[in-house]
JSON list of C-alpha atoms in Angstrom, two decimals:
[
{"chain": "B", "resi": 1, "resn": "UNK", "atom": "CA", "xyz": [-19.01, 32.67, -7.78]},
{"chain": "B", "resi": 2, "resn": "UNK", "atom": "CA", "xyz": [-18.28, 30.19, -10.83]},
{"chain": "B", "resi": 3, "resn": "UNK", "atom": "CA", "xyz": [-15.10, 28.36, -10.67]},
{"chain": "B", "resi": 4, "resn": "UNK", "atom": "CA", "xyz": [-13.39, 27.03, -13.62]},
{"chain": "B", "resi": 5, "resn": "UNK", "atom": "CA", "xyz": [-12.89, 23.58, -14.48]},
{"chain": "B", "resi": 6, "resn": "UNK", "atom": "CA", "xyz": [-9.26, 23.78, -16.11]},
{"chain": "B", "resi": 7, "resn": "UNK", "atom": "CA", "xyz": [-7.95, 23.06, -12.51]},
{"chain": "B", "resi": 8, "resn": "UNK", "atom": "CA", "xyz": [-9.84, 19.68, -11.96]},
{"chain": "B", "resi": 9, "resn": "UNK", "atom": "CA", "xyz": [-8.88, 18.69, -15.42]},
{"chain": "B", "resi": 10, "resn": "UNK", "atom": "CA", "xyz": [-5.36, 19.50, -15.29]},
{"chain": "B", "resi": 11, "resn": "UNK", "atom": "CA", "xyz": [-5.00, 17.67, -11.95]},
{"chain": "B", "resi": 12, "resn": "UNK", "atom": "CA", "xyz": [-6.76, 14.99, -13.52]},
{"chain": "B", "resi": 13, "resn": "UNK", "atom": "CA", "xyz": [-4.25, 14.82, -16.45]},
{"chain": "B", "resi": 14, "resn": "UNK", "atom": "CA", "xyz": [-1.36, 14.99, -14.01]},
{"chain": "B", "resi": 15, "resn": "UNK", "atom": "CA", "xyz": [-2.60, 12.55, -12.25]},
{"chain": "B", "resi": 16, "resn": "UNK", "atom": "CA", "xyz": [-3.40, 10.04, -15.09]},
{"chain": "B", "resi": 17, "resn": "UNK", "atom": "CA", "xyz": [0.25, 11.04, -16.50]},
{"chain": "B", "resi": 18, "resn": "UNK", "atom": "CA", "xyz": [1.94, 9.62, -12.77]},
{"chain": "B", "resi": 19, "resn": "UNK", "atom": "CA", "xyz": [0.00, 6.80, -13.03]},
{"chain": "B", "resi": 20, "resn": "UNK", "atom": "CA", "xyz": [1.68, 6.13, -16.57]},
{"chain": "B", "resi": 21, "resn": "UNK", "atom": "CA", "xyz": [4.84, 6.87, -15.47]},
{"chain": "B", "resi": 22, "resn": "UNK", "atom": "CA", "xyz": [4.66, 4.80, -12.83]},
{"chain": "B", "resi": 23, "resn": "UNK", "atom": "CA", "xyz": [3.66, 1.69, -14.66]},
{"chain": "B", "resi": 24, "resn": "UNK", "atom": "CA", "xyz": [6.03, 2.12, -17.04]},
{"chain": "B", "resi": 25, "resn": "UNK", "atom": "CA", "xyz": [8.80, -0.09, -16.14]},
{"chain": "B", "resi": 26, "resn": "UNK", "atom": "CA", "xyz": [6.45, -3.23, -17.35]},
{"chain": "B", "resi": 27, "resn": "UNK", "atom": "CA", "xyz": [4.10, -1.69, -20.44]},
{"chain": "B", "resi": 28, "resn": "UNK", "atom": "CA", "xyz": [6.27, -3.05, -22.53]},
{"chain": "B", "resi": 29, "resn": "UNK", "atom": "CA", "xyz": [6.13, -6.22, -20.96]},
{"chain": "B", "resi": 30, "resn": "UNK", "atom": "CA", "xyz": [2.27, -6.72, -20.21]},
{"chain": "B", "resi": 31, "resn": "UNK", "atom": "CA", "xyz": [1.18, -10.85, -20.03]},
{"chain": "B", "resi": 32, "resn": "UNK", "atom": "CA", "xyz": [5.44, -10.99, -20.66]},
{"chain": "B", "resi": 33, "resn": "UNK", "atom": "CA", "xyz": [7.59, -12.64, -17.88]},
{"chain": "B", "resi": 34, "resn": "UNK", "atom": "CA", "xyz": [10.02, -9.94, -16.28]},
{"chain": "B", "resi": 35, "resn": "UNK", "atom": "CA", "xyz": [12.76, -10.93, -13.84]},
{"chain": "B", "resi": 36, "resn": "UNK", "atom": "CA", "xyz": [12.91, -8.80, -11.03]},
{"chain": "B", "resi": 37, "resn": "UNK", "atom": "CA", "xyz": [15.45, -7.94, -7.72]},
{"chain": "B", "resi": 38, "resn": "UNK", "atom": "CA", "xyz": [12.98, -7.83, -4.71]},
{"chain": "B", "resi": 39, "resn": "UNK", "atom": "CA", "xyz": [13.81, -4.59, -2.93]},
{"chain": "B", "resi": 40, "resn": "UNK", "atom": "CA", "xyz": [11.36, -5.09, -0.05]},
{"chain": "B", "resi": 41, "resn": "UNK", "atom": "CA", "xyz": [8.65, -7.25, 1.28]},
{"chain": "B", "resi": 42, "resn": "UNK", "atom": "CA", "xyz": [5.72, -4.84, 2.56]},
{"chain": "B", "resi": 43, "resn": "UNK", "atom": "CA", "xyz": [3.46, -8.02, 4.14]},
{"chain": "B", "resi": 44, "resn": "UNK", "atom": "CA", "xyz": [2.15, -11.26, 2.93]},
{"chain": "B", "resi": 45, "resn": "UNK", "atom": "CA", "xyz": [0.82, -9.92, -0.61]},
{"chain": "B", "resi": 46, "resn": "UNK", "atom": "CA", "xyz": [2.52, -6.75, -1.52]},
{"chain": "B", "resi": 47, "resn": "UNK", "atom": "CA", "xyz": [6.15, -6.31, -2.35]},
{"chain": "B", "resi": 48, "resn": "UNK", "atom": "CA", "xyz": [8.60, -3.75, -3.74]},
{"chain": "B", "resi": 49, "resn": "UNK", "atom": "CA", "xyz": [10.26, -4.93, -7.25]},
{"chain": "B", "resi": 50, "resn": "UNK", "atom": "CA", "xyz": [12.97, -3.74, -9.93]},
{"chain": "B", "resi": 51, "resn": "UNK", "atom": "CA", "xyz": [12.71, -5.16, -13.64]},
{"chain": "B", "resi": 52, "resn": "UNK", "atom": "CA", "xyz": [16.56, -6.96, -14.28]},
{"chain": "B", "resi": 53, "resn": "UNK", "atom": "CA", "xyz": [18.94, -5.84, -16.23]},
{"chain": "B", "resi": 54, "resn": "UNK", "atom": "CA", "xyz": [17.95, -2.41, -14.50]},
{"chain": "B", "resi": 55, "resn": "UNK", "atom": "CA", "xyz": [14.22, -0.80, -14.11]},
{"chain": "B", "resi": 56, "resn": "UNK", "atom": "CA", "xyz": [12.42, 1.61, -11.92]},
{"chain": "B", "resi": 57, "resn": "UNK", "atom": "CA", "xyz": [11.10, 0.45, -8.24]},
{"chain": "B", "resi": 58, "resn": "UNK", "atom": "CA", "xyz": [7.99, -0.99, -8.13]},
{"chain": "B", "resi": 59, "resn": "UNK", "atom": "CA", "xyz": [5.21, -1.34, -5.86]},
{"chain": "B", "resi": 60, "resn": "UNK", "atom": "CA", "xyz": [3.36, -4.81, -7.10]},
{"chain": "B", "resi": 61, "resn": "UNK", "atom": "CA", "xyz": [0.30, -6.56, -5.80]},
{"chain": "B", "resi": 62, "resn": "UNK", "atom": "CA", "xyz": [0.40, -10.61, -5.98]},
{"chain": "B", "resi": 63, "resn": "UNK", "atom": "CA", "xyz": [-2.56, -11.01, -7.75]},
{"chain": "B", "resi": 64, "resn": "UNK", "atom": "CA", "xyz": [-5.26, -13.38, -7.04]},
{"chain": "B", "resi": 65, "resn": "UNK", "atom": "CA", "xyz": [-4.33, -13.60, -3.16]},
{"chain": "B", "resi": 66, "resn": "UNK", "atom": "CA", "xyz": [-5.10, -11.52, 0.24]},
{"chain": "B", "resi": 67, "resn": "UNK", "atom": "CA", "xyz": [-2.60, -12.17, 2.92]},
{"chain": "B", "resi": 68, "resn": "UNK", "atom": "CA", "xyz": [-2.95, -11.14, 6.34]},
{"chain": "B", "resi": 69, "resn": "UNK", "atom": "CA", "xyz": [-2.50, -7.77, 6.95]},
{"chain": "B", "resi": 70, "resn": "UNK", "atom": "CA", "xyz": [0.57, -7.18, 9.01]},
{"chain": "B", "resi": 71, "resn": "UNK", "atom": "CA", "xyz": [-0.56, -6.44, 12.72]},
{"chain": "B", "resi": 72, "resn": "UNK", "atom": "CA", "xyz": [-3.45, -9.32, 12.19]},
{"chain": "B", "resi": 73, "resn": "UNK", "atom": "CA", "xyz": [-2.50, -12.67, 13.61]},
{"chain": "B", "resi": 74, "resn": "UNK", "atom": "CA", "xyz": [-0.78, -14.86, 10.59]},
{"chain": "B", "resi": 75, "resn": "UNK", "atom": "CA", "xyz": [0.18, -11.17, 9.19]},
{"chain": "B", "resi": 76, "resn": "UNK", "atom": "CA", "xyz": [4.24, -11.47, 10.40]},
{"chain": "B", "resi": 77, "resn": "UNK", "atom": "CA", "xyz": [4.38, -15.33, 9.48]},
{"chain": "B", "resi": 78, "resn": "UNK", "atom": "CA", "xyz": [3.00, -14.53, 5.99]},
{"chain": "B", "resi": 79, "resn": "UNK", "atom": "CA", "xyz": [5.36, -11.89, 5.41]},
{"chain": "B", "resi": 80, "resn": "UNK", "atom": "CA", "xyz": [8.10, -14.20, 6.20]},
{"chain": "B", "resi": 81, "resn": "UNK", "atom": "CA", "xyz": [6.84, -17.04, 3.62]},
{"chain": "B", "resi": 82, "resn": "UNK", "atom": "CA", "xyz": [6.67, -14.59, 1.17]},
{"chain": "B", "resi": 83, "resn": "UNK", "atom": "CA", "xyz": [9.99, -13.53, 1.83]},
{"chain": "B", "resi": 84, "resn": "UNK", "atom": "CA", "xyz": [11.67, -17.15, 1.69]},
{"chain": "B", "resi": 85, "resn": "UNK", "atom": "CA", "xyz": [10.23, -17.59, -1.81]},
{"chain": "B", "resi": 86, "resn": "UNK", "atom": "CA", "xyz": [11.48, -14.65, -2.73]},
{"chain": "B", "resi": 87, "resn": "UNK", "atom": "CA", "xyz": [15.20, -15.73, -1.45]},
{"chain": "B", "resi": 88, "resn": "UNK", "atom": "CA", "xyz": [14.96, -18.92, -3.38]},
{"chain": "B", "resi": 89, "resn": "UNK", "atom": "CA", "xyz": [15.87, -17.68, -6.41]},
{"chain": "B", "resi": 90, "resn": "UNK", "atom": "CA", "xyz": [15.24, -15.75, -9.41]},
{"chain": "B", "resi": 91, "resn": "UNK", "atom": "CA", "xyz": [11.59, -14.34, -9.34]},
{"chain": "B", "resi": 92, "resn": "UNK", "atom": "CA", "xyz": [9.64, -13.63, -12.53]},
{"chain": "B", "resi": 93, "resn": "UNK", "atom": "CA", "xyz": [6.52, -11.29, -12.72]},
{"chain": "B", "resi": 94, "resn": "UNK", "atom": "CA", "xyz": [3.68, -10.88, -15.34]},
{"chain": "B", "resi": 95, "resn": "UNK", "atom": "CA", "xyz": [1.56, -8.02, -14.93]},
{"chain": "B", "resi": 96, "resn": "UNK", "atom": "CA", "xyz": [-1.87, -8.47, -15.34]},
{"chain": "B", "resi": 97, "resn": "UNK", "atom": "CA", "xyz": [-3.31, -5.11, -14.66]},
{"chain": "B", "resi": 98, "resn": "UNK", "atom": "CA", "xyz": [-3.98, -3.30, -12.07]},
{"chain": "B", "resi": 99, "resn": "UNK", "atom": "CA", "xyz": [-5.83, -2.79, -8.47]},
{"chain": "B", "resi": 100, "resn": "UNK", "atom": "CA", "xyz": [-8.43, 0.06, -7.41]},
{"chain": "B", "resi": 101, "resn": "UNK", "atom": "CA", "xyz": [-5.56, 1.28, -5.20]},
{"chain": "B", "resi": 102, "resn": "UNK", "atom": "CA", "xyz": [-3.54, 1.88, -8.52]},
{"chain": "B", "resi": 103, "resn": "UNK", "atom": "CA", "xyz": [-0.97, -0.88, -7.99]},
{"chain": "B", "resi": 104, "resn": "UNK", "atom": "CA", "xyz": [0.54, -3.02, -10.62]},
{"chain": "B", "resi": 105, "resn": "UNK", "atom": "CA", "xyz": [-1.29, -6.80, -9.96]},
{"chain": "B", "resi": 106, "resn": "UNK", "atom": "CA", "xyz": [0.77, -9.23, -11.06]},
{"chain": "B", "resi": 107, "resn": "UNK", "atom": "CA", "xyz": [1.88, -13.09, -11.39]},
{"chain": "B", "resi": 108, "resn": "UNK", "atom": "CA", "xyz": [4.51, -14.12, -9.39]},
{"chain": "B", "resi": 109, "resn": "UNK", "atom": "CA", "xyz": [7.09, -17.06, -10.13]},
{"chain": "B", "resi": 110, "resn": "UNK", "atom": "CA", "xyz": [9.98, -18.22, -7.90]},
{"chain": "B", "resi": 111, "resn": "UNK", "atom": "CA", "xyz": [11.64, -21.36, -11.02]},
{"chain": "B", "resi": 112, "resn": "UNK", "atom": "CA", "xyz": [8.45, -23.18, -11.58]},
{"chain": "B", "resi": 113, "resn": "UNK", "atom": "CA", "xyz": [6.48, -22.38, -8.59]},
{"chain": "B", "resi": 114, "resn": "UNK", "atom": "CA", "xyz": [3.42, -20.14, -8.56]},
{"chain": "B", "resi": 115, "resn": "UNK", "atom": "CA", "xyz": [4.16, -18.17, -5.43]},
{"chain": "B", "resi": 116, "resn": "UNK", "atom": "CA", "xyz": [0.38, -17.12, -4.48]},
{"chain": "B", "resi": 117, "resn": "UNK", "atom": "CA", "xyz": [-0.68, -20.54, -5.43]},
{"chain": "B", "resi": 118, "resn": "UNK", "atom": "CA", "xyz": [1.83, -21.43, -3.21]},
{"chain": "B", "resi": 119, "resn": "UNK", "atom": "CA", "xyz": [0.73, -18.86, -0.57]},
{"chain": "B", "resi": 120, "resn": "UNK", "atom": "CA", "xyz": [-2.50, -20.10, 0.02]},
{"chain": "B", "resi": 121, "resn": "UNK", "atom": "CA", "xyz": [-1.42, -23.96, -0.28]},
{"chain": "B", "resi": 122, "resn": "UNK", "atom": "CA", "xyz": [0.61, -23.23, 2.40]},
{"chain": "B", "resi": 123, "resn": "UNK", "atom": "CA", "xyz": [-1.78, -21.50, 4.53]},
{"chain": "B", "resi": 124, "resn": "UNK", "atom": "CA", "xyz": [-0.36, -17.51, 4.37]},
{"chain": "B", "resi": 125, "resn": "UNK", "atom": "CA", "xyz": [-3.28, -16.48, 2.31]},
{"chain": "B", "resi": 126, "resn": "UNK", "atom": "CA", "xyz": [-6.33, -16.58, 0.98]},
{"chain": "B", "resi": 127, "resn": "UNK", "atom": "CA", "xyz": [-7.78, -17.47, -2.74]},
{"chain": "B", "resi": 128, "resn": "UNK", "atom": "CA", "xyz": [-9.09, -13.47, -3.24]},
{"chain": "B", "resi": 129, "resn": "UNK", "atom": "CA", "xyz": [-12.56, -13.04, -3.12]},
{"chain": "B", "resi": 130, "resn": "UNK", "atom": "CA", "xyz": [-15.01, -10.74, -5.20]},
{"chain": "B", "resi": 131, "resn": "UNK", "atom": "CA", "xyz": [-18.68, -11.16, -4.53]},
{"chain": "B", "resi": 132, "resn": "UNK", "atom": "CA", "xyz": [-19.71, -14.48, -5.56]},
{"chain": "B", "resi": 133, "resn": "UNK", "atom": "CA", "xyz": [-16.49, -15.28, -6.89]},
{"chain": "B", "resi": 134, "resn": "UNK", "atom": "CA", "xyz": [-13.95, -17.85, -4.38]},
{"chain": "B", "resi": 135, "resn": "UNK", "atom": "CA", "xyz": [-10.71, -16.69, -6.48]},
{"chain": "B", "resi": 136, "resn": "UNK", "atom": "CA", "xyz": [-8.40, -18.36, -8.51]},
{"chain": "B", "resi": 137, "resn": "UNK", "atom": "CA", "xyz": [-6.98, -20.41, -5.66]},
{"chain": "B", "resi": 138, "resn": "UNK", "atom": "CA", "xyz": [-10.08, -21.80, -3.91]},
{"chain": "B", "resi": 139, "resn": "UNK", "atom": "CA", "xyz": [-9.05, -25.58, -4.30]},
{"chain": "B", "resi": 140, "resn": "UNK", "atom": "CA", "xyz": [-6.11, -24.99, -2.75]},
{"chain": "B", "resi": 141, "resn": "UNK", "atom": "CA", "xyz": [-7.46, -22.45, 0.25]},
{"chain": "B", "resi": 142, "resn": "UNK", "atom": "CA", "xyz": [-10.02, -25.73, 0.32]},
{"chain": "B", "resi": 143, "resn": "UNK", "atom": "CA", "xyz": [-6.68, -28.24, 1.25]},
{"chain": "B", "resi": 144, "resn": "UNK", "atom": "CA", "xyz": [-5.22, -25.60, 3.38]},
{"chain": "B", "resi": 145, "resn": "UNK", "atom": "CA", "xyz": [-8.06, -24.94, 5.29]},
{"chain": "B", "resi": 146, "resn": "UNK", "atom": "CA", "xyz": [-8.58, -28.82, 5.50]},
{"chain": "B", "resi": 147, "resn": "UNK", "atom": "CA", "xyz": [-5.36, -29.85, 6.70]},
{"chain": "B", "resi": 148, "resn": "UNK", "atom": "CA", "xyz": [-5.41, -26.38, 9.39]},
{"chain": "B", "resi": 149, "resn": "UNK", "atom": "CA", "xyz": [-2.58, -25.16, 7.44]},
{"chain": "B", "resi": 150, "resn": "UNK", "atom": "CA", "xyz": [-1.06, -22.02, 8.52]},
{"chain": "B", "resi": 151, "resn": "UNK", "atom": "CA", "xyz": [-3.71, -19.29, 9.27]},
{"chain": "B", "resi": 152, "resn": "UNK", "atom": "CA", "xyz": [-6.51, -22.32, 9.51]},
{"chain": "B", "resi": 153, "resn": "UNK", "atom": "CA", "xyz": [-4.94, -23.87, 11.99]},
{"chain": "B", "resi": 154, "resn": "UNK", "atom": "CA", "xyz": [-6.09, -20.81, 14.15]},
{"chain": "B", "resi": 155, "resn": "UNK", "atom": "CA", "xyz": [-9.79, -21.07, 15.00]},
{"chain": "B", "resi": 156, "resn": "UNK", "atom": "CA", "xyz": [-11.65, -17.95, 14.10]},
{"chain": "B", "resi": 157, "resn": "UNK", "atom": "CA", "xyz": [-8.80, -16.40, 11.40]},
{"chain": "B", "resi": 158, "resn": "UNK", "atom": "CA", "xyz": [-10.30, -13.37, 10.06]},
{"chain": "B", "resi": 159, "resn": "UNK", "atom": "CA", "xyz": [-10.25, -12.69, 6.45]},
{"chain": "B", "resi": 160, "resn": "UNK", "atom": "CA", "xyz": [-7.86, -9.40, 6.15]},
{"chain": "B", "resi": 161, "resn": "UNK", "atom": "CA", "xyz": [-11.20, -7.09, 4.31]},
{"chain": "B", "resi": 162, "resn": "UNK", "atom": "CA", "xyz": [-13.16, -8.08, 7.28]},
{"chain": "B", "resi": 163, "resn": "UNK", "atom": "CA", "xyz": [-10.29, -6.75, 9.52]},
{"chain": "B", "resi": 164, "resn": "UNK", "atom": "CA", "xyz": [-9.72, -3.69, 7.79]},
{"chain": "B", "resi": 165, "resn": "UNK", "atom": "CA", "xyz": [-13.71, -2.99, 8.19]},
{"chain": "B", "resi": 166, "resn": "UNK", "atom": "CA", "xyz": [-13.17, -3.84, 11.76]},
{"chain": "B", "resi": 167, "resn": "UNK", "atom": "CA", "xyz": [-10.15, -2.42, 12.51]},
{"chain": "B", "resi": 168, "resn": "UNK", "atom": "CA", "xyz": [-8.81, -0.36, 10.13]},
{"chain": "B", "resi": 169, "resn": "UNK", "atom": "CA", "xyz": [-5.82, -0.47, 7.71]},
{"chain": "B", "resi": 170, "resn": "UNK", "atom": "CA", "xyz": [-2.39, -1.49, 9.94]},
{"chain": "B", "resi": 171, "resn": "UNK", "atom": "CA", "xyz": [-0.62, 2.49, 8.25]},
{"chain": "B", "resi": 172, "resn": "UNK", "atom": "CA", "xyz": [-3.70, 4.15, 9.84]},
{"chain": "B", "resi": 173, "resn": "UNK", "atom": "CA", "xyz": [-3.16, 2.09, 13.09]},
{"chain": "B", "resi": 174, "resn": "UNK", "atom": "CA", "xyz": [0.45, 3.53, 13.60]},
{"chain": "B", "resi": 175, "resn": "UNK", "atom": "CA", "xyz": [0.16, 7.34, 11.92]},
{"chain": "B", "resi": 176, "resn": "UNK", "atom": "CA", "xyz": [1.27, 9.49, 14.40]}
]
């Protein structure tokens, strides 16, 4: 029996059309600053946005960090960090792109700060790793880790991709 290929290709182009649709509230303003209203903080990495004067809710990824996942140790206490810079004022975003998951990656800002700079100074994250690569932050996971900041001070802290191997995701954990 020969099946056509009009299906596949329609799904394909109604799923490429979501994905366009989703992302955009900041095509217009790629590598541009947007301030946004945080609408929820997911964990230590991942929060739910809305572009001011008035936008469409947003799913973004802080890019160049990997925070705890939520039911990891560190996971609650990073969530909380990221939520106190997002209560100290205005926060900016810059999209950069986005992940393999589909979600928009982006630059955050609370006033001057770099918040996943500050992250991983602080000890909530880590500088995110690809292969060889130690991530945009690795001097300051380097101080962190050296002055058993946050997650360092715990011996043995588990990077959140080896949990997930381990583990599993933290959704999975608690599906019914």
């Amino acid at each position: 029996m020969r099946t056509s290929r009009v299906p596949r290709a329609l799904a394909a182009a109604v799923l490429l059309l979501s994905a366009a649709a989703w992302a955009a509230p900041f095509a217009a303003q790629a590598d541009k600053p947007v301030s946004v209203q945080v609408l929820h903080i997911t964990d230590g990495d991942t929060l739910w946005v809305k572009p001011l004067p008035a936008g469409r809710r947003t799913k973004v990824r802080i890019e160049g960090i990997d925070a705890p996942e939520l039911c990891q140790a560190g996971g609650p206490a990073a969530q909380a960090a990221l939520r106190r810079w997002a209560e100290q004022g205005p926060l900016r975003i810059t999209v950069t792109g986005r992940d393999q998951h589909g979600r928009v990656l982006a630059r955050l800002h609370s006033g001057p700060s770099d918040v996943g700079e500050a992250m991983v100074r602080e000890g909530q994250a880590w500088s995110y790793r690809f292969g060889d690569d130690p991530g945009p932050y690795a001097p300051q996971e380097q101080l962190a880790r050296q002055g058993k900041k946050g997650l360092h001070a715990q011996p043995g802290a588990m990077h959140p991709r080896d949990f997930r191997r381990r583990h599993g995701s933290c959704e999975a954990a608690h599906r019914p």
